[in-house]
């Protein structure tokens, strides 16, 4: 959720409502001047830095809940003084019995508010035995209506279906209901964007704002992100964690791109958008209440586009070269007969030639590309099975290398290779290419032979052909 929220932000004008300095990020609400929105945290694997966090700091710290306990305690004390909250002395066993009884009667489990109307004397007697009770918030029947920026006007009389919620646990830590209200108030949050599963709970939060005498922020509840089949994303799936995608070689921009592409908030969906482009194009008024279906089978194609963009950026390409060097070292290690394949110039050439054809850097260390890093074990018999003119073909290729070296482009080299077949009676051009592909890579399929030759370089091509012909 924090990752998606960060996408909605853009640098721009200060907000009159919040009075923050110029330079804060704003949410584009599609209504003229934006409203400054502070993002307090975000998962780093997305490549989205939080505006403020425990590590980064900021004007509204501290940012760790354990360091904000005094703020929660002050709010709780204020609610206790006005009677909006009360201590609850129910044991976990009592609460468990209540739940089981409700389920046995086919009812929705709810707290029965048994501690709500205790007298001061009863409370004092209980406190003598249990000085650190949980604190519950007294729900009122008249929950205020509110206009959600996505779902429109809403009203939920939570008191009729729920028991009074715990807002402070006996260990002194708040529940989400209290923490989000206290934090958003003290941090000056003007707009809260969160998942639609919190839509019903907003009534409780508005009642808390009301009881504390604070102005609530605007709320926009975002539709859920679901699996392609409509089922809920679950951490039990194991492979939906950001760390998993990063380890698999998927880029942060690709994840942001596919998530926003399957959702709403944009005039049109398109692939390959970067974070600055997403920020510019996003408009909160375009967000619909329909759940977004995430089709992760499309992620490799998104990643292909963003990887190609990085390859075409010189500074980013240098970083990719270093990452690919590490991947080659890890994948092949002692198998490397020639460590010149780790030369940055060679690795960069591979990236430039294969851009647009690979979806992840890891693809380049898969078995299909092993020929780039190690010499394949190919015997003369394999070539003889393809054509009877192995020696003639080899001589022509070696002659071509002698004449042109690396001066030819891939298109020019392709043209020269086509001429190789001319005059070879009974040998098709496709067979010549098949023979060369096997000689160079040991494989029946792969990139165009001309690209293979440019990748490996004339010296390596010459040595591989000579070796297999003489074997």
C-alpha positions as semicolon CSV with decimal commas, in nm:
position;residue;x (nm);y (nm);z (nm)
1;X;0,000;0,000;0,000
2;X;0,279;0,240;0,088
3;X;0,444;0,168;-0,248
4;X;0,129;0,255;-0,441
5;X;0,072;0,568;-0,229
6;X;0,418;0,695;-0,313
7;X;0,337;0,672;-0,685
8;X;0,053;0,915;-0,637
9;X;0,288;1,185;-0,521
10;X;0,447;1,463;-0,716
11;X;0,677;1,748;-0,633
12;X;0,505;2,084;-0,648
13;X;0,318;2,360;-0,479
14;X;0,274;2,402;-0,104
15;X;-0,064;2,324;0,048
16;X;-0,264;2,606;0,199
17;X;-0,434;2,357;0,425
18;X;-0,118;2,212;0,573
19;X;0,108;2,517;0,551
20;X;0,407;2,305;0,456
21;X;0,709;2,453;0,280
22;X;0,761;2,434;-0,092
23;X;0,918;2,106;-0,197
24;X;0,676;1,869;-0,027
25;X;0,529;1,606;-0,253
26;X;0,167;1,643;-0,347
27;X;-0,116;1,413;-0,444
28;X;-0,276;1,509;-0,773
29;X;-0,643;1,534;-0,687
30;X;-0,743;1,674;-1,023
31;X;-0,882;1,986;-0,855
32;X;-0,619;2,249;-0,920
33;X;-0,371;2,307;-0,636
34;X;-0,251;1,981;-0,482
35;X;-0,249;1,888;-0,118
36;X;0,080;1,796;0,044
37;X;0,098;1,434;0,144
38;X;0,366;1,287;0,366
39;X;0,468;0,927;0,309
40;X;0,602;0,794;0,634
41;X;0,726;0,459;0,518
42;X;0,764;0,249;0,204
43;X;0,931;-0,082;0,121
44;X;1,278;-0,014;-0,017
45;X;1,283;-0,302;-0,273
46;X;1,042;-0,099;-0,485
47;X;1,304;0,170;-0,527
48;X;1,067;0,419;-0,363
49;X;1,239;0,611;-0,085
50;X;1,006;0,722;0,195
51;X;0,977;1,096;0,250
52;X;1,031;1,034;0,620
53;X;1,129;0,725;0,815
54;X;1,326;0,611;1,123
55;X;1,644;0,593;0,914
56;X;1,587;0,901;0,703
57;X;1,441;1,120;0,974
58;X;1,209;1,415;0,918
59;X;1,021;1,700;1,089
60;X;0,741;1,484;1,236
61;X;0,950;1,220;1,415
62;X;1,010;1,003;1,598
63;X;0,897;0,739;1,348
64;X;0,914;0,423;1,556
65;X;0,597;0,337;1,743
66;X;0,792;0,243;2,056
67;X;0,923;0,600;2,067
68;X;0,576;0,753;2,036
69;X;0,411;0,576;2,329
70;X;0,379;0,901;2,524
71;X;0,163;1,052;2,247
72;X;-0,068;0,749;2,250
73;X;-0,083;0,754;2,629
74;X;-0,180;1,124;2,629
75;X;-0,460;1,065;2,379
76;X;-0,584;0,765;2,578
77;X;-0,583;0,965;2,902
78;X;-0,784;1,242;2,736
79;X;-1,043;0,988;2,620
80;X;-1,063;0,831;2,968
81;X;-1,120;1,170;3,130
82;X;-1,414;1,251;2,903
83;X;-1,563;0,903;2,937
84;X;-1,507;0,826;2,569
85;X;-1,288;0,533;2,672
86;X;-1,283;0,292;2,963
87;X;-1,060;0,018;3,110
88;X;-1,137;-0,341;3,019
89;X;-1,040;-0,616;3,263
90;X;-1,160;-0,913;3,058
91;X;-0,910;-1,195;3,039
92;X;-0,816;-1,362;2,709
93;X;-1,005;-1,670;2,829
94;X;-1,325;-1,470;2,882
95;X;-1,296;-1,313;2,537
96;X;-1,232;-1,652;2,381
97;X;-1,546;-1,792;2,545
98;X;-1,749;-1,501;2,408
99;X;-1,620;-1,573;2,059
100;X;-1,694;-1,945;2,080
101;X;-2,043;-1,882;2,215
102;X;-2,121;-1,646;1,927
103;X;-1,993;-1,893;1,669
104;X;-2,192;-2,173;1,831
105;X;-2,505;-1,959;1,792
106;X;-2,404;-1,874;1,433
107;X;-2,355;-1,510;1,519
108;X;-2,079;-1,267;1,435
109;X;-1,833;-1,260;1,727
110;X;-1,831;-0,925;1,907
111;X;-1,737;-0,790;2,246
112;X;-2,043;-0,750;2,470
113;X;-1,918;-0,426;2,630
114;X;-1,944;-0,582;2,977
115;X;-1,680;-0,346;3,123
116;X;-1,839;-0,033;2,976
117;X;-2,072;0,058;3,262
118;X;-1,869;-0,032;3,569
119;X;-1,887;0,216;3,855
120;X;-1,582;0,408;3,971
121;X;-1,570;0,188;4,279
122;X;-1,570;-0,128;4,069
123;X;-1,299;0,013;3,847
124;X;-1,085;0,102;4,149
125;X;-1,122;-0,250;4,289
126;X;-1,024;-0,402;3,954
127;X;-0,727;-0,167;3,915
128;X;-0,595;-0,278;4,253
129;X;-0,569;-0,633;4,115
130;X;-0,490;-0,546;3,753
131;X;-0,315;-0,207;3,728
132;X;-0,255;-0,233;3,353
133;X;-0,585;-0,313;3,182
134;X;-0,659;-0,273;2,813
135;X;-0,846;0,043;2,716
136;X;-1,155;0,033;2,495
137;X;-1,316;0,314;2,299
138;X;-1,687;0,372;2,355
139;X;-1,861;0,348;2,018
140;X;-2,155;0,581;1,969
141;X;-2,459;0,503;1,759
142;X;-2,435;0,825;1,556
143;X;-2,128;0,753;1,348
144;X;-2,072;1,050;1,117
145;X;-2,114;1,016;0,742
146;X;-1,810;1,098;0,533
147;X;-1,730;1,143;0,167
148;X;-1,462;0,903;0,052
149;X;-1,268;1,037;-0,246
150;X;-1,309;0,703;-0,427
151;X;-1,623;0,539;-0,290
152;X;-1,831;0,853;-0,236
153;X;-2,055;0,908;0,066
154;X;-2,039;0,640;0,333
155;X;-2,192;0,580;0,671
156;X;-2,137;0,278;0,893
157;X;-2,310;0,241;1,227
158;X;-2,037;0,024;1,366
159;X;-2,183;0,028;1,717
160;X;-2,478;-0,181;1,597
161;X;-2,259;-0,462;1,467
162;X;-1,937;-0,437;1,668
163;X;-1,835;-0,422;2,030
164;X;-1,623;-0,140;2,167
165;X;-1,273;-0,181;2,017
166;X;-0,950;-0,197;2,214
167;X;-0,742;0,112;2,144
168;X;-0,463;0,055;2,398
169;X;-0,333;-0,286;2,490
170;X;-0,230;-0,377;2,843
171;X;0,138;-0,359;2,740
172;X;0,104;0,012;2,666
173;X;0,110;-0,021;2,288
174;X;-0,180;0,114;2,081
175;X;-0,386;-0,079;1,830
176;X;-0,404;0,047;1,473
177;X;-0,730;0,234;1,540
178;X;-0,568;0,469;1,790
179;X;-0,220;0,478;1,638
180;X;-0,331;0,588;1,292
181;X;-0,546;0,869;1,435
182;X;-0,277;0,998;1,671
183;X;0,001;0,969;1,415
184;X;-0,192;1,132;1,131
185;X;-0,297;1,418;1,357
186;X;0,049;1,492;1,494
187;X;0,215;1,448;1,155
188;X;-0,025;1,686;0,985
189;X;-0,155;1,433;0,734
190;X;-0,416;1,592;0,510
191;X;-0,513;1,292;0,295
192;X;-0,515;0,926;0,395
193;X;-0,496;0,676;0,110
194;X;-0,530;0,313;0,216
195;X;-0,689;-0,017;0,116
196;X;-1,065;-0,052;0,089
197;X;-1,064;-0,311;0,369
198;X;-1,036;-0,014;0,608
199;X;-1,346;0,161;0,469
200;X;-1,582;0,032;0,739
201;X;-1,330;0,105;1,016
202;X;-1,315;0,469;0,908
203;X;-1,633;0,530;1,108
204;X;-1,446;0,430;1,425
205;X;-1,156;0,655;1,333
206;X;-1,385;0,951;1,271
207;X;-1,547;0,893;1,610
208;X;-1,200;0,898;1,765
209;X;-1,116;1,225;1,589
210;X;-1,445;1,366;1,713
211;X;-1,386;1,251;2,072
212;X;-1,035;1,401;2,072
213;X;-1,153;1,729;1,921
214;X;-0,931;1,695;1,615
215;X;-1,001;1,776;1,250
216;X;-0,998;1,451;1,049
217;X;-0,811;1,425;0,718
218;X;-0,970;1,339;0,387
219;X;-0,996;0,968;0,312
220;X;-0,954;0,782;-0,016
221;X;-0,986;0,404;0,001
222;X;-0,816;0,225;-0,284
223;X;-0,958;-0,092;-0,439
224;X;-0,784;-0,415;-0,357
225;X;-0,511;-0,572;-0,568
226;X;-0,616;-0,929;-0,645
227;X;-0,470;-1,231;-0,819
228;X;-0,560;-1,280;-1,183
229;X;-0,833;-1,529;-1,082
230;X;-0,991;-1,278;-0,843
231;X;-0,857;-1,436;-0,524
232;X;-0,686;-1,223;-0,261
233;X;-0,311;-1,178;-0,259
234;X;-0,176;-1,360;0,042
235;X;0,164;-1,375;0,206
236;X;0,105;-1,750;0,227
237;X;0,171;-1,758;-0,148
238;X;0,534;-1,690;-0,064
239;X;0,616;-1,538;-0,401
240;X;0,441;-1,203;-0,363
241;X;0,704;-1,048;-0,137
242;X;0,906;-0,768;-0,291
243;X;1,227;-0,940;-0,185
244;X;1,128;-1,243;-0,394
245;X;1,088;-1,033;-0,709
246;X;1,415;-0,850;-0,646
247;X;1,600;-1,181;-0,603
248;X;1,449;-1,304;-0,929
249;X;1,587;-1,004;-1,115
250;X;1,273;-0,796;-1,155
251;X;1,332;-0,422;-1,145
252;X;1,152;-0,185;-0,904
253;X;1,015;0,021;-1,193
254;X;0,868;-0,295;-1,349
255;X;0,675;-0,376;-1,032
256;X;0,539;-0,022;-1,008
257;X;0,454;-0,027;-1,377
258;X;0,256;-0,351;-1,373
259;X;0,070;-0,261;-1,052
260;X;-0,041;0,077;-1,182
261;X;-0,114;-0,067;-1,525
262;X;-0,370;-0,313;-1,389
263;X;-0,530;-0,049;-1,166
264;X;-0,685;0,290;-1,231
265;X;-0,600;0,655;-1,180
266;X;-0,467;0,720;-1,530
267;X;-0,621;0,845;-1,852
268;X;-0,494;0,534;-2,029
269;X;-0,293;0,224;-1,951
270;X;0,042;0,183;-2,117
271;X;0,350;-0,026;-2,051
272;X;0,694;0,106;-1,973
273;X;0,610;0,410;-1,759
274;X;0,872;0,526;-1,510
275;X;0,806;0,671;-1,167
276;X;0,831;1,036;-1,284
277;X;0,584;0,960;-1,563
278;X;0,347;0,787;-1,322
279;X;0,363;1,086;-1,089
280;X;0,286;1,327;-1,373
281;X;-0,003;1,124;-1,515
282;X;-0,174;1,007;-1,196
283;X;-0,505;1,168;-1,103
284;X;-0,690;1,056;-0,792
285;X;-1,025;1,146;-0,944
286;X;-0,969;0,872;-1,203
287;X;-0,937;0,596;-0,942
288;X;-1,236;0,361;-0,959
289;X;-1,374;0,130;-0,692
290;X;-1,318;-0,181;-0,902
291;X;-1,055;-0,423;-0,775
292;X;-0,744;-0,457;-0,987
293;X;-0,640;-0,799;-1,117
294;X;-0,266;-0,854;-1,109
295;X;-0,143;-1,082;-1,387
296;X;0,214;-1,164;-1,290
297;X;0,263;-1,368;-1,606
298;X;0,300;-1,031;-1,781
299;X;0,574;-0,914;-1,544
300;X;0,864;-1,043;-1,760
301;X;0,745;-0,830;-2,052
302;X;0,724;-0,521;-1,828
303;X;1,071;-0,600;-1,701
304;X;1,204;-0,639;-2,056
305;X;1,099;-0,283;-2,139
306;X;1,250;-0,132;-1,826
307;X;1,570;-0,335;-1,858
308;X;1,610;-0,214;-2,216
309;X;1,569;0,144;-2,096
310;X;1,848;0,094;-1,840
311;X;2,078;-0,061;-2,098
312;X;2,036;0,248;-2,315
313;X;2,138;0,476;-2,027
314;X;2,518;0,490;-2,004
315;X;2,544;0,532;-1,626
316;X;2,278;0,270;-1,559
317;X;2,444;0,037;-1,807
318;X;2,768;0,049;-1,609
319;X;2,578;-0,072;-1,304
320;X;2,419;-0,351;-1,507
321;X;2,764;-0,457;-1,628
322;X;2,879;-0,494;-1,267
323;X;2,571;-0,692;-1,173
324;X;2,609;-0,921;-1,473
325;X;2,976;-0,978;-1,392
326;X;2,874;-1,091;-1,043
327;X;2,603;-1,319;-1,185
328;X;2,851;-1,481;-1,426
329;X;3,103;-1,533;-1,148
330;X;2,834;-1,686;-0,929
331;X;2,685;-1,907;-1,200
332;X;3,004;-2,038;-1,361
333;X;3,289;-1,967;-1,123
334;X;3,561;-2,228;-1,170
335;X;3,409;-2,332;-1,504
336;X;3,537;-2,014;-1,667
337;X;3,820;-2,126;-1,896
338;X;3,895;-1,767;-1,986
339;X;3,831;-1,489;-1,736
340;X;3,845;-1,233;-2,016
341;X;3,469;-1,290;-2,042
342;X;3,441;-1,078;-1,725
343;X;3,602;-0,785;-1,902
344;X;3,358;-0,488;-1,876
345;X;3,392;-0,416;-2,248
346;X;3,288;-0,770;-2,338
347;X;3,001;-0,776;-2,085
348;X;2,876;-0,439;-2,209
349;X;2,880;-0,565;-2,568
350;X;2,663;-0,861;-2,466
351;X;2,411;-0,628;-2,299
352;X;2,391;-0,397;-2,598
353;X;2,343;-0,684;-2,843
354;X;2,083;-0,867;-2,634
355;X;1,882;-0,564;-2,521
356;X;1,516;-0,606;-2,599
357;X;1,556;-0,985;-2,618
358;X;1,606;-1,064;-2,249
359;X;1,363;-0,998;-1,966
360;X;1,610;-1,022;-1,676
361;X;1,985;-1,006;-1,633
362;X;1,962;-1,362;-1,497
363;X;1,854;-1,477;-1,842
364;X;2,209;-1,418;-1,966
365;X;2,349;-1,682;-1,728
366;X;2,084;-1,941;-1,814
367;X;2,190;-2,258;-2,004
368;X;2,083;-2,104;-2,334
369;X;2,350;-1,835;-2,298
370;X;2,625;-2,041;-2,138
371;X;2,822;-2,028;-2,465
372;X;2,890;-1,660;-2,394
373;X;3,093;-1,748;-2,086
374;X;3,228;-2,101;-2,143
375;X;3,327;-2,294;-2,453
376;X;3,080;-2,567;-2,544
377;X;3,188;-2,929;-2,579
378;X;3,127;-2,984;-2,951
379;X;3,277;-3,264;-3,161
380;X;3,346;-3,283;-3,534
381;X;3,088;-3,561;-3,567
382;X;2,811;-3,319;-3,469
383;X;2,902;-3,091;-3,757
384;X;2,944;-3,376;-4,005
385;X;2,588;-3,484;-3,925
386;X;2,466;-3,143;-4,043
387;X;2,671;-3,101;-4,360
388;X;2,937;-3,284;-4,561
389;X;3,109;-2,956;-4,636
390;X;3,231;-2,872;-4,285
391;X;3,586;-2,791;-4,399
392;X;3,472;-2,572;-4,685
393;X;3,230;-2,378;-4,465
394;X;3,490;-2,339;-4,193
395;X;3,747;-2,211;-4,443
396;X;3,503;-1,952;-4,580
397;X;3,408;-1,828;-4,233
398;X;3,772;-1,801;-4,127
399;X;3,845;-1,612;-4,447
400;X;3,559;-1,373;-4,374
401;X;3,697;-1,309;-4,026
402;X;4,042;-1,247;-4,170
403;X;3,908;-0,990;-4,414
404;X;3,658;-0,800;-4,197
405;X;3,734;-0,872;-3,831
406;X;3,488;-0,674;-3,616
407;X;3,437;-0,393;-3,867
408;X;3,101;-0,529;-3,985
409;X;2,765;-0,448;-3,833
410;X;2,526;-0,731;-3,756
411;X;2,325;-0,662;-4,073
412;X;2,638;-0,649;-4,288
413;X;2,769;-0,970;-4,132
414;X;2,434;-1,141;-4,194
415;X;2,465;-1,047;-4,559
416;X;2,818;-1,187;-4,581
417;X;2,706;-1,510;-4,417
418;X;2,435;-1,552;-4,679
419;X;2,701;-1,533;-4,949
420;X;2,881;-1,820;-4,779
421;X;2,617;-2,062;-4,900
422;X;2,653;-1,960;-5,260
423;X;2,838;-2,220;-5,462
424;X;2,787;-2,493;-5,201
425;X;2,589;-2,740;-5,406
426;X;2,338;-2,940;-5,203
427;X;2,384;-2,723;-4,890
428;X;2,110;-2,486;-4,786
429;X;2,184;-2,155;-4,617
430;X;1,980;-2,271;-4,316
431;X;2,210;-2,573;-4,276
432;X;2,517;-2,350;-4,292
433;X;2,372;-2,136;-4,013
434;X;2,279;-2,445;-3,812
435;X;2,632;-2,577;-3,844
436;X;2,786;-2,248;-3,733
437;X;2,542;-2,215;-3,443
438;X;2,632;-2,561;-3,315
439;X;3,004;-2,495;-3,361
440;X;2,989;-2,169;-3,168
441;X;2,733;-2,251;-2,899
442;X;2,672;-2,625;-2,899
443;X;2,302;-2,549;-2,936
444;X;2,039;-2,594;-3,205
445;X;1,866;-2,264;-3,126
446;X;1,969;-1,922;-3,007
447;X;2,037;-1,569;-3,128
448;X;2,120;-1,506;-3,495
449;X;2,459;-1,647;-3,591
450;X;2,580;-1,300;-3,692
451;X;2,501;-1,173;-3,343
452;X;2,674;-1,473;-3,185
453;X;2,986;-1,394;-3,385
454;X;2,978;-1,024;-3,290
455;X;2,924;-1,116;-2,926
456;X;3,213;-1,361;-2,906
457;X;3,451;-1,156;-3,118
458;X;3,666;-1,271;-3,415
459;X;3,944;-1,427;-3,204
460;X;3,708;-1,647;-3,003
461;X;3,501;-1,741;-3,311
462;X;3,818;-1,841;-3,497
463;X;3,945;-2,053;-3,208
464;X;3,613;-2,230;-3,156
465;X;3,574;-2,317;-3,524
466;X;3,933;-2,437;-3,557
467;X;3,901;-2,647;-3,243
468;X;3,580;-2,824;-3,344
469;X;3,693;-2,883;-3,702
470;X;4,017;-3,044;-3,590
471;X;3,860;-3,254;-3,313
